[in-house]
XYZ file of C-alpha atoms in Angstrom:
578
model
C 0.096 -0.014 0.062
C 1.121 3.573 -0.629
C 1.592 5.812 2.076
C -1.069 8.823 2.273
C 1.288 11.464 3.593
C 4.868 12.458 3.008
C 7.588 13.250 5.506
C 7.721 16.836 6.767
C 11.349 16.749 7.128
C 12.167 15.529 3.584
C 10.078 16.311 0.632
C 9.973 13.060 -1.411
C 8.133 14.938 -4.246
C 10.951 17.388 -4.625
C 13.566 14.557 -4.510
C 11.672 12.547 -7.059
C 11.671 15.595 -9.280
C 15.407 15.870 -9.022
C 16.059 12.211 -9.750
C 13.747 12.614 -12.974
C 15.385 15.757 -13.840
C 19.069 14.289 -13.428
C 18.509 11.026 -15.054
C 17.164 12.584 -18.518
C 19.279 15.532 -18.332
C 22.287 14.175 -20.447
C 19.856 13.470 -23.359
C 18.442 17.014 -23.300
C 21.865 18.517 -23.241
C 22.808 16.792 -26.264
C 19.470 17.878 -27.907
C 20.072 21.361 -26.619
C 23.757 21.429 -28.457
C 22.201 19.981 -31.629
C 19.412 22.721 -31.493
C 22.187 25.532 -31.125
C 23.990 24.142 -34.065
C 20.847 25.106 -36.201
C 19.623 28.248 -34.247
C 21.740 30.439 -34.050
C 24.658 28.702 -35.616
C 23.057 27.927 -39.105
C 21.264 31.339 -39.044
C 24.235 33.359 -38.403
C 25.924 31.550 -41.384
C 23.144 32.469 -43.638
C 22.641 35.992 -42.434
C 26.433 36.784 -42.941
C 26.374 35.989 -46.504
C 23.732 38.641 -47.104
C 23.868 41.067 -44.363
C 25.965 43.706 -46.226
C 23.727 43.712 -49.131
C 20.486 43.696 -47.229
C 18.384 46.698 -45.913
C 17.465 46.496 -42.218
C 13.724 45.771 -43.377
C 14.794 42.833 -45.383
C 16.811 41.630 -42.377
C 13.856 41.993 -40.179
C 11.692 40.001 -42.759
C 14.151 37.221 -42.942
C 14.390 37.069 -39.101
C 10.936 37.200 -38.495
C 10.320 34.264 -40.835
C 13.052 32.203 -39.033
C 11.524 32.963 -35.560
C 8.204 31.804 -36.644
C 9.207 28.893 -38.862
C 11.699 27.534 -36.099
C 9.238 28.142 -33.271
C 6.525 25.946 -35.216
C 8.950 23.056 -35.546
C 10.213 23.513 -31.992
C 6.435 23.085 -30.716
C 6.235 19.728 -32.585
C 9.460 18.555 -31.131
C 8.336 19.623 -27.684
C 4.861 17.909 -27.992
C 6.414 14.458 -29.183
C 9.538 14.948 -26.759
C 7.202 15.551 -23.762
C 5.505 12.567 -24.523
C 8.472 10.369 -24.785
C 9.700 11.646 -21.425
C 6.375 11.121 -19.806
C 6.177 7.479 -21.088
C 9.643 6.931 -20.110
C 9.113 8.317 -16.392
C 5.933 6.519 -15.877
C 7.202 3.233 -17.717
C 7.500 1.695 -14.117
C 3.712 1.092 -14.254
C 3.938 -1.383 -16.879
C 6.060 -4.055 -14.667
C 4.718 -5.402 -11.425
C 7.924 -5.234 -9.146
C 8.688 -1.645 -10.276
C 5.351 -0.607 -9.878
C 5.018 -2.169 -6.420
C 8.226 -0.666 -5.420
C 7.038 2.974 -6.206
C 3.747 2.451 -4.532
C 5.806 1.586 -1.463
C 7.620 4.879 -1.443
C 6.558 7.708 1.156
C 5.007 9.820 -1.570
C 1.299 10.109 -2.822
C 0.407 9.266 -6.399
C -0.650 12.978 -6.946
C 2.922 14.124 -5.937
C 4.564 11.289 -7.848
C 2.356 12.501 -10.879
C 3.407 16.330 -10.786
C 6.903 15.510 -9.834
C 7.655 13.447 -12.931
C 5.304 15.321 -15.447
C 6.731 18.616 -14.635
C 10.190 17.371 -14.934
C 9.294 16.195 -18.475
C 8.040 19.555 -19.382
C 10.926 21.562 -17.975
C 13.465 19.191 -19.454
C 12.111 19.303 -22.972
C 11.681 23.204 -22.792
C 15.523 23.752 -22.072
C 16.692 23.573 -25.735
C 13.810 25.736 -26.850
C 14.709 28.544 -23.850
C 18.310 28.422 -25.307
C 17.235 28.671 -28.768
C 14.678 31.490 -27.977
C 17.431 33.349 -26.025
C 19.836 33.117 -28.937
C 17.303 34.326 -31.269
C 16.593 37.188 -29.183
C 20.389 38.095 -29.036
C 20.610 37.869 -33.005
C 17.636 40.072 -33.382
C 19.254 42.892 -31.029
C 22.516 42.337 -32.688
C 21.050 42.961 -36.235
C 19.078 46.053 -35.045
C 15.509 44.385 -34.763
C 14.689 44.805 -31.103
C 10.903 44.359 -31.857
C 11.298 40.858 -32.938
C 12.025 39.949 -29.203
C 8.056 40.302 -28.828
C 7.749 37.930 -31.723
C 10.204 35.638 -29.953
C 8.364 35.731 -26.521
C 4.858 35.243 -28.120
C 6.261 32.148 -29.991
C 7.906 31.024 -26.849
C 4.485 31.360 -25.084
C 2.886 28.950 -27.789
C 5.320 26.364 -27.485
C 5.031 26.127 -23.687
C 1.016 26.045 -24.011
C 1.567 23.458 -26.953
C 3.854 21.362 -24.696
C 1.702 21.394 -21.384
C -1.468 20.346 -23.444
C 0.602 17.394 -25.146
C 1.891 16.239 -21.735
C -1.480 16.377 -19.959
C -3.236 14.563 -23.098
C -0.486 12.036 -23.344
C -0.697 10.978 -19.504
C -4.407 9.978 -20.063
C -3.157 7.011 -22.546
C 0.048 6.315 -20.593
C -2.196 5.788 -17.424
C -4.930 3.964 -19.162
C -2.483 1.551 -21.002
C -0.590 -1.305 -19.377
C 2.206 -1.951 -21.722
C 4.424 0.487 -24.007
C 3.061 -1.451 -27.174
C -0.585 -0.775 -26.401
C 0.110 2.912 -25.232
C 1.468 3.466 -28.819
C -1.577 1.527 -30.366
C -4.030 3.492 -28.582
C -2.212 6.827 -28.617
C -1.769 6.719 -32.425
C -4.828 4.696 -33.304
C -7.479 7.016 -31.508
C -5.659 10.154 -32.309
C -5.433 9.306 -36.159
C -8.851 7.350 -35.926
C -10.615 10.532 -34.723
C -9.222 12.569 -37.532
C -10.305 10.091 -40.051
C -13.703 9.974 -38.379
C -14.099 13.528 -38.920
C -12.968 13.262 -42.346
C -15.665 10.624 -43.168
C -18.420 12.322 -41.618
C -17.597 15.636 -43.562
C -17.111 13.575 -46.531
C -20.547 12.134 -46.366
C -22.150 15.676 -45.455
C -20.311 17.082 -48.523
C -21.778 14.392 -50.772
C -25.345 14.458 -49.462
C -25.992 17.942 -48.069
C -26.561 20.480 -50.735
C -24.388 23.504 -49.928
C -22.081 21.820 -47.452
C -18.682 23.437 -47.836
C -15.257 21.473 -48.044
C -14.088 24.251 -45.447
C -16.195 22.682 -42.712
C -13.482 19.787 -42.530
C -11.197 22.077 -40.626
C -13.836 23.459 -38.357
C -15.032 19.743 -37.467
C -11.499 18.423 -36.848
C -10.746 21.517 -34.753
C -13.511 20.696 -32.567
C -13.039 16.810 -32.028
C -9.232 16.528 -32.153
C -7.261 18.628 -29.423
C -3.893 17.938 -31.346
C -5.130 18.875 -34.625
C -6.610 22.034 -32.985
C -3.331 23.000 -31.348
C -1.159 22.644 -34.190
C -3.446 24.143 -36.744
C -4.071 27.083 -34.956
C -0.458 27.722 -33.973
C 0.325 27.036 -37.772
C -2.428 29.966 -38.519
C -0.387 32.170 -36.027
C 2.828 31.377 -37.726
C 1.515 31.867 -41.197
C -1.356 34.417 -41.068
C -1.007 38.063 -40.317
C -4.513 38.152 -38.973
C -4.102 34.930 -36.938
C -3.039 37.066 -33.661
C -6.494 38.053 -33.313
C -7.319 34.169 -32.241
C -4.345 33.987 -30.102
C -6.281 34.740 -26.835
C -9.077 32.170 -27.820
C -6.121 29.576 -28.311
C -4.585 30.183 -24.977
C -8.082 29.993 -23.253
C -8.999 26.710 -24.944
C -5.468 25.324 -24.412
C -5.943 26.047 -20.438
C -9.224 24.259 -20.563
C -7.408 21.381 -22.231
C -4.504 21.137 -19.698
C -6.775 21.401 -16.627
C -9.523 18.877 -18.115
C -6.849 16.230 -19.331
C -4.657 16.734 -15.989
C -7.651 16.329 -13.616
C -8.607 13.110 -15.772
C -5.181 11.812 -15.563
C -4.998 12.407 -11.820
C -8.099 10.614 -11.221
C -7.221 7.706 -13.379
C -3.921 7.483 -11.905
C -5.343 7.407 -8.310
C -7.728 4.527 -9.155
C -5.513 2.407 -11.285
C -4.718 -1.049 -9.900
C -1.008 -2.159 -9.563
C -1.920 -5.663 -10.823
C -2.952 -3.969 -14.124
C 0.902 -4.257 -14.958
C 1.547 -6.315 -17.916
C -1.935 -6.393 -19.306
C -3.017 -4.680 -22.446
C -5.302 -1.830 -20.781
C -5.424 -0.824 -17.194
C -8.937 0.331 -18.145
C -11.379 -1.539 -20.438
C -12.834 1.719 -21.666
C -9.936 2.468 -23.576
C -9.741 -0.832 -25.136
C -13.291 -0.622 -26.271
C -12.783 3.267 -27.491
C -9.962 2.192 -29.504
C -11.565 -0.856 -31.238
C -14.761 1.303 -31.944
C -12.478 4.038 -33.463
C -10.378 1.661 -35.592
C -13.178 -0.637 -36.542
C -15.537 2.408 -37.616
C -12.823 3.554 -39.926
C -11.992 0.206 -41.238
C -15.773 -0.164 -41.993
C -16.203 2.788 -44.107
C -12.812 2.350 -45.788
C -13.621 -1.321 -46.802
C -17.076 -0.080 -48.278
C -15.504 2.831 -50.056
C -12.689 0.968 -51.789
C -14.894 -2.146 -53.054
C -17.763 -0.027 -53.919
C -16.101 3.065 -55.317
C -17.437 5.188 -52.453
C -21.135 4.798 -53.600
C -23.109 4.809 -50.383
C -26.133 3.912 -52.354
C -24.945 0.392 -53.213
C -25.702 -2.943 -51.111
C -22.006 -3.895 -52.001
C -20.711 -0.815 -50.107
C -22.440 -1.797 -46.699
C -21.595 -5.698 -47.290
C -17.849 -4.718 -47.520
C -18.142 -2.155 -44.812
C -19.594 -4.984 -42.302
C -16.954 -7.301 -43.478
C -14.185 -4.666 -42.960
C -15.516 -3.923 -39.507
C -15.512 -7.444 -38.345
C -12.167 -8.485 -39.871
C -10.128 -5.437 -38.215
C -12.087 -5.459 -34.801
C -11.148 -9.440 -34.478
C -7.654 -8.694 -35.563
C -7.156 -5.713 -33.233
C -8.698 -7.841 -30.417
C -6.415 -10.756 -31.021
C -3.308 -8.337 -31.215
C -4.351 -6.699 -28.042
C -5.087 -9.867 -25.860
C -2.391 -11.971 -27.439
C -4.616 -14.427 -29.003
C -8.260 -15.091 -30.319
C -9.529 -14.903 -26.777
C -12.136 -12.067 -27.540
C -13.616 -13.024 -30.793
C -17.354 -12.695 -29.636
C -16.865 -9.136 -27.807
C -14.825 -8.147 -31.047
C -17.667 -9.020 -33.196
C -20.055 -6.958 -31.057
C -17.826 -4.028 -31.083
C -17.791 -4.372 -34.993
C -21.346 -4.363 -35.140
C -21.578 -1.290 -33.023
C -19.060 0.326 -35.286
C -20.911 -0.594 -38.393
C -24.320 0.391 -36.916
C -23.061 3.813 -36.019
C -21.788 4.483 -39.477
C -25.041 3.490 -40.930
C -26.932 5.576 -38.681
C -24.683 8.559 -39.304
C -25.342 8.107 -43.141
C -29.175 8.071 -42.560
C -29.024 10.959 -40.247
C -27.266 12.864 -42.855
C -29.320 11.862 -45.548
C -32.589 12.646 -43.650
C -31.101 16.222 -43.014
C -32.633 16.162 -39.596
C -30.958 19.665 -38.726
C -32.631 21.525 -41.893
C -29.148 22.261 -43.215
C -30.172 21.947 -46.826
C -33.206 24.623 -46.581
C -31.608 26.849 -43.873
C -31.397 30.556 -44.885
C -30.807 33.272 -42.478
C -33.194 36.039 -42.012
C -32.045 39.495 -43.358
C -32.650 41.205 -40.093
C -30.072 38.670 -38.402
C -27.169 39.358 -40.781
C -24.442 41.750 -40.262
C -22.928 41.417 -43.698
C -22.798 38.952 -46.522
C -20.277 37.920 -48.927
C -19.974 35.901 -52.235
C -16.708 34.208 -53.085
C -16.143 33.424 -56.434
C -12.735 32.085 -58.070
C -11.040 33.504 -54.773
C -12.441 37.013 -55.156
C -14.556 38.174 -52.265
C -17.626 40.228 -53.019
C -18.986 42.016 -49.929
C -22.700 43.291 -49.499
C -23.526 45.366 -46.517
C -27.101 45.069 -47.592
C -27.799 41.259 -47.833
C -30.881 40.993 -49.547
C -29.546 40.059 -52.936
C -27.442 37.269 -51.285
C -30.714 35.971 -49.486
C -32.809 36.247 -52.544
C -30.217 34.098 -54.317
C -30.157 31.649 -51.534
C -33.673 31.190 -51.348
C -33.997 30.348 -54.866
C -31.217 27.738 -54.425
C -32.791 25.977 -51.915
C -36.091 25.953 -53.736
C -34.530 24.168 -56.511
C -32.334 21.576 -54.783
C -31.680 18.645 -57.171
C -33.400 15.560 -56.313
C -31.208 12.754 -55.049
C -28.212 15.247 -54.774
C -24.782 13.609 -54.748
C -21.641 15.494 -54.873
C -19.813 13.132 -56.988
C -22.750 12.921 -59.809
C -22.359 16.737 -60.433
C -21.270 17.609 -64.134
C -17.621 18.518 -64.583
C -18.057 21.995 -66.335
C -18.681 23.719 -62.995
C -17.333 26.372 -60.627
C -17.805 26.678 -56.938
C -19.488 29.652 -55.537
C -19.564 30.435 -51.715
C -22.041 32.296 -49.736
C -20.891 33.612 -46.489
C -22.996 35.275 -43.776
C -21.400 37.245 -40.675
C -24.389 37.179 -38.474
C -25.055 39.834 -35.623
C -24.770 36.971 -33.021
C -21.045 36.863 -34.084
C -21.438 33.362 -35.903
C -20.637 32.812 -39.378
C -22.748 30.549 -41.880
C -21.137 29.277 -44.880
C -22.654 27.476 -48.039
C -20.857 26.098 -51.143
C -22.822 25.546 -54.371
C -21.888 24.678 -57.992
C -22.873 26.749 -60.907
C -22.921 25.132 -64.269
C -24.183 26.734 -67.675
C -27.735 27.766 -68.020
C -29.103 27.100 -64.535
C -31.035 29.271 -62.267
C -27.917 29.790 -60.136
C -25.910 30.531 -63.179
C -28.205 33.573 -64.056
C -28.435 34.990 -60.197
C -24.606 34.528 -60.040
C -23.940 36.580 -63.043
C -26.159 39.424 -61.724
C -23.857 39.498 -58.717
C -20.839 39.467 -60.855
C -22.100 42.616 -62.686
C -22.958 44.201 -59.261
C -21.792 47.674 -58.172
C -20.571 46.075 -55.136
C -18.307 43.819 -56.819
C -16.406 46.394 -58.889
C -16.307 48.893 -56.001
C -14.732 46.152 -53.958
C -12.055 45.530 -56.478
C -11.162 49.301 -56.623
C -10.887 49.530 -52.998
C -8.753 46.384 -53.011
C -6.434 47.948 -55.288
C -6.253 51.335 -53.502
C -5.461 49.447 -50.193
C -2.361 47.515 -51.185
C -1.911 47.049 -54.902
C 1.956 47.293 -55.768
C 3.346 49.542 -58.856
C 2.682 46.486 -61.081
C 0.747 42.992 -61.008
C 0.823 39.839 -62.701
C -1.653 39.458 -65.598
C -2.424 36.149 -67.414
C -4.571 36.146 -70.573
C -6.273 32.835 -71.401
C -8.026 31.272 -74.578
C -9.669 28.089 -74.110
C -10.190 27.619 -77.678
C -6.351 27.633 -78.372
C -2.951 26.414 -77.180
C -1.085 29.166 -79.009
C 1.452 31.508 -77.232
C -0.252 34.263 -79.202
C -3.342 34.063 -77.114
C -2.173 32.549 -73.822
C 0.745 34.315 -72.148
C 1.740 36.148 -68.862
C 2.389 39.789 -68.543
C 1.828 42.786 -66.068
C -0.394 45.760 -65.775
C 0.290 49.101 -64.003
C -2.161 50.425 -61.301
C -3.749 52.831 -63.311
C -4.214 50.554 -66.273
C -5.974 47.754 -63.728
C -8.456 50.629 -62.659
C -9.149 51.745 -66.177
C -9.870 47.913 -67.146
C -12.160 47.455 -64.507
C -14.090 50.497 -65.091
C -14.342 49.810 -69.009
C -15.253 46.032 -68.361
C -17.835 47.078 -65.996
C -19.614 49.498 -68.388
C -19.597 47.086 -70.965
C -20.931 43.935 -69.418
C -23.900 45.959 -67.599
C -24.743 47.945 -70.669
C -24.631 44.854 -73.178
C -25.431 42.427 -70.628
C -22.555 40.232 -71.616
C -21.759 36.645 -69.909
C -19.491 37.201 -66.767
C -18.892 33.623 -65.923
C -15.855 32.069 -67.299
C -17.327 28.790 -68.728
C -19.612 30.885 -70.571
C -16.622 32.456 -72.525
C -13.803 31.275 -74.311
C -11.195 33.927 -72.932
C -10.382 35.369 -69.655
C -7.810 37.728 -68.143
C -6.680 36.989 -64.541
C -4.853 39.721 -62.368
C -3.423 38.936 -59.128
C -0.731 40.487 -56.592
C 0.571 39.672 -53.118
C 0.084 42.309 -50.403
C 0.207 40.564 -47.044
C -2.210 37.904 -48.669
C -3.361 36.980 -52.036
C -5.434 39.337 -54.073
C -6.800 38.504 -57.348
C -9.930 38.436 -59.748
C -10.677 37.151 -62.989
C -12.575 38.820 -65.830
C -14.534 36.792 -68.574
C -14.230 37.959 -72.044
C -16.240 37.002 -75.022
C -16.179 38.349 -78.593
C -18.570 41.111 -77.820
C -16.245 42.665 -75.394
C -15.045 45.047 -78.107
C -14.495 48.107 -75.935
C -12.570 45.906 -73.422
C -10.403 44.209 -75.944
C -9.664 47.497 -77.700
C -8.092 48.998 -74.398
C -6.109 45.670 -73.847
C -4.771 45.718 -77.204
C -3.621 49.511 -76.662
C -1.559 48.330 -73.894
C 0.622 45.942 -76.072
C 0.523 43.245 -73.590
C 1.878 40.687 -75.856
C 5.068 42.863 -76.328
C 5.203 43.162 -72.416
C 5.005 39.354 -72.005
C 8.147 39.093 -74.183
C 9.943 41.459 -72.230
C 9.201 40.076 -69.235
C 10.287 36.772 -70.513
C 13.717 38.384 -71.615
C 14.055 39.678 -67.882
C 13.488 36.418 -66.368
C 16.288 34.711 -68.718
C 18.764 37.617 -67.919
C 18.152 37.252 -64.173
C 18.594 33.405 -64.310
C-alpha cells in the first residue's frame, strides 16, 4: 500500500523531481547542443552571406520568418518529446515489481504524478529556452529589437502546446498497461478520430446541398485537441490576422490542460497495481480504440470496394466485413490471441451500425441544413466568393434572395460525386449579428438558375467597387496578369504579362460599363477567353474577368496596352536574371 502522507522533514516529491530531472538531463544537453547548431549557428552563417547587401527591413523580415518557422517546428519537437519523456518516467507502471516498489515509497500518487510530469516539461523546454534566447540576441545584434516580442509570443505558444501534449499523453499512458498498447491506443485513437471527422464531413459534402469543404477544418478542430493545437499555431505562424485568435487559443488550451490533468490524476489514483503487464489498465480505452479503428475500417472497406457509392448494397456488405475483420484482428493483437472474438464482433457491429446511422441521419437532414437561410434582420454582412474573389454586401438582400432560389430548387437525390464536370464553386458567407458565421458552397453550371443569379452578382456595383477598394488599399506598382484562350493552345493568345495600377483601374471601369450595358456573360465557362489579375500584399489578392468576342471595348483597351510585347520583355528579364 502507498503511504497517504509524506515526511515533513524531507520532501519526497522534490527528491523525485530531482531524480527524474538528472536522469534525463544528459539526453537533453545533447539535444540542446544540436538545437544550437541550427539556431543560431546556421542562422548566423546564412545571415553573414547577405547582411552587407540587405536593408534593415529585409533583415527584419528574414529573421521574423526564421523565428516563426523555427518556433513551429520546435513546438512539434516539444510535443512529441514531452510525450516520450512522460512514457519513460511512468514506464514503471508496466512492470509489476517496479510498480510495487514505487507504491511503497513515502510519496502520494498525486505528488508522484506532478513531480514526474513537471520534470518532463521543464527538460524538454531547455533546448527551446536556449534557442529563443539566442534568437533574441541575434535580433538585438542586427538592430531588430521589436522581434523580441515575436520570440516571446512564440515561446508562450510552445509552452502552451507542450503542457497540453503532456496532460493529453498522460491519459493514454495511465490507461495502458504496456508500451506497445500505449502506442496502439495513442496513435490509433488520435489518427482514427481525425479520419472519423473526415469521413463524416465527406458524407455531409456528398449528401448535404451546399456543404462546404471548408467545414472539414472546423469539425477536426472541434473533435481533435492535437489537430486544433497545431493548426491554430500554424495559422498564427503563417497568417498575419491570426494574432486575433491567440487569446481564444490560449483560453481553450488552458481548458485542455486542466481537463486532461484532472482526468489523468483521477485515473492514476484509481489505477490498480496488478494491471501491469495487461493490455489496458482500463477497459474503456480498449473499447474506445476498438470502436474507432473498426469504424474507420468499415467505411474504408465499403469505399474501396464499392467506389464510395453509399447507395450500393455492396458498400454495406464490405463495410460490415471490414469492421469485423479489423475488430477481431485488433482484439487478437491486444489480448495476444483469439480470446475475445465474440466481444470483438459485437464492437464491430456497433461500429458498423454507427456508420450506417450517421449516413441515414445525414441523408434525412434532420438539422434542416439544406433549406436553412438566415433572416435578413439577423445578418451583419454577406459575401459571395467566386474564383478566390470576395464580393461583400452590406445589404444582404441580394444574397438572401439568391440563396432562397437555390434551396427551393435543390436537385433530387443530390450527390456531390454525380455533379457535371463543367462547373465552378460559388461560396455564400454570412456574418451574423450573433457573431457566428454561416457558409454554403454551391456548384454553378451553364444555363441553370444559379448561373443567372450569380451573373447578376458579378455585374453588381458592389463587386467592382470592392475591386477598386482592394486595389487602393495595397496594390503594388505592377501586378501579374495572364491571358487565357480556352479554344487555343497558341502562345499568341495564352501568355503572362503585367499591368500598372492605373491600367488595372481603367480595365475594371471599362469592363464594368460594357458587361452591364450589353448584358454580356461574366462566368468564365460561358466565354472562351479570360484575363486573370493577381498580386500579393500581405495575402493573395486577385480577380478574373470573363471575355467574349462581344467585349469589343475591353479588347480595344487591352490591345492598346501592347500586352503581348510586355510578355516577351518580361520573359527576357527572367532569362537575364537566371
